[in-house]
CSV table of C-alpha atoms in Angstrom, one decimal:
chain,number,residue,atom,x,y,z
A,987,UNK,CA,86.1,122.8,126.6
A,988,UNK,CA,88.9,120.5,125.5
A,989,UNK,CA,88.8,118.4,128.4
A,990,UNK,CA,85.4,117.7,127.8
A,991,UNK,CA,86.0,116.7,124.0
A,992,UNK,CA,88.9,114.7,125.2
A,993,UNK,CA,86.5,112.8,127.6
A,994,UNK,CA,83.5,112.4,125.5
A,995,UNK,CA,86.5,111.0,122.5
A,996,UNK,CA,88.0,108.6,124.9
A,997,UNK,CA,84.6,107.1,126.3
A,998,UNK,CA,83.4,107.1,122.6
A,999,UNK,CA,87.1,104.3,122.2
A,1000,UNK,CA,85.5,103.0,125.0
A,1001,UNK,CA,82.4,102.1,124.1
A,1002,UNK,CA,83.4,100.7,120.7
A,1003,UNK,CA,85.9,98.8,122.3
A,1004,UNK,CA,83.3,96.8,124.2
A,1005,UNK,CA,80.5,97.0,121.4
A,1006,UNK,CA,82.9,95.6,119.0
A,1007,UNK,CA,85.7,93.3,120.7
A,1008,UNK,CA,85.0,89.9,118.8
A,1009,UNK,CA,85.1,91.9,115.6
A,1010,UNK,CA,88.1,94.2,116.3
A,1011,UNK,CA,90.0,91.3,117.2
A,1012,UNK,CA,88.9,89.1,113.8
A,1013,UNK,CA,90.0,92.1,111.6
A,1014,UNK,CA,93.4,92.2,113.7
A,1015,UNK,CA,93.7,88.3,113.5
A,1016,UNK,CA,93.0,88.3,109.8
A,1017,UNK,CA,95.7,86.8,107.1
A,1018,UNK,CA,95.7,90.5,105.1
A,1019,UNK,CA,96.3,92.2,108.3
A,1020,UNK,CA,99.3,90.5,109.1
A,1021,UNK,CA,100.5,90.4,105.5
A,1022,UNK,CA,100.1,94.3,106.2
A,1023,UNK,CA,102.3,94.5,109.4
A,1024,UNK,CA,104.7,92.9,107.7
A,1025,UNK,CA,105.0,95.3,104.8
A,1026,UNK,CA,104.9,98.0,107.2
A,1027,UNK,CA,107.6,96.6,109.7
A,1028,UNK,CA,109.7,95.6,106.0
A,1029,UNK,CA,109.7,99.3,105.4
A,1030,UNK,CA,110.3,100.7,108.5
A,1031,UNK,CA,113.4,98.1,108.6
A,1032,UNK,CA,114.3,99.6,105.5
A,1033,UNK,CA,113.6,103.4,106.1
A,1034,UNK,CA,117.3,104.6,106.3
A,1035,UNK,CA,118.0,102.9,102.3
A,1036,UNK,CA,114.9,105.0,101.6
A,1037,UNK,CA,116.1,107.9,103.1
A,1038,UNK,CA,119.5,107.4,101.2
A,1039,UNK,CA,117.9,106.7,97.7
A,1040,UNK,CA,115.5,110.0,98.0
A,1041,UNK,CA,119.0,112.0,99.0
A,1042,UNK,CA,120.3,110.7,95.6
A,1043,UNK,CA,117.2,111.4,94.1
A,1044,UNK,CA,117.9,115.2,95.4
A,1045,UNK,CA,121.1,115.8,94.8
């Protein structure tokens, strides 16, 4: 039974993938996506001072 789900899911990606490719890849191209990667690859940079200042916070 959960192969089957796990088929139908994937060929669902599939499909949407092909249906959708020009506007998949506008949203990805997109000025406020890449403003969000960058965020997201600032805070990953930055997870360990995070992980310091909620210790403080703690203790």
């Amino acid at each position: 039974m959960f192969k089957i789900i796990a088929i139908a899911l994937i060929g669902f990606g599939i499909y949407l993938g092909i249906n959708y490719t020009d506007e998949i890849n506008s949203v990805v191209e997109s000025d406020g996506f890449e403003q969000v990667q960058e965020k997201l690859g600032e805070l990953f940079e930055n997870k360990d001072a995070i992980i310091e200042k909620i210790e403080e916070i703690k203790g």
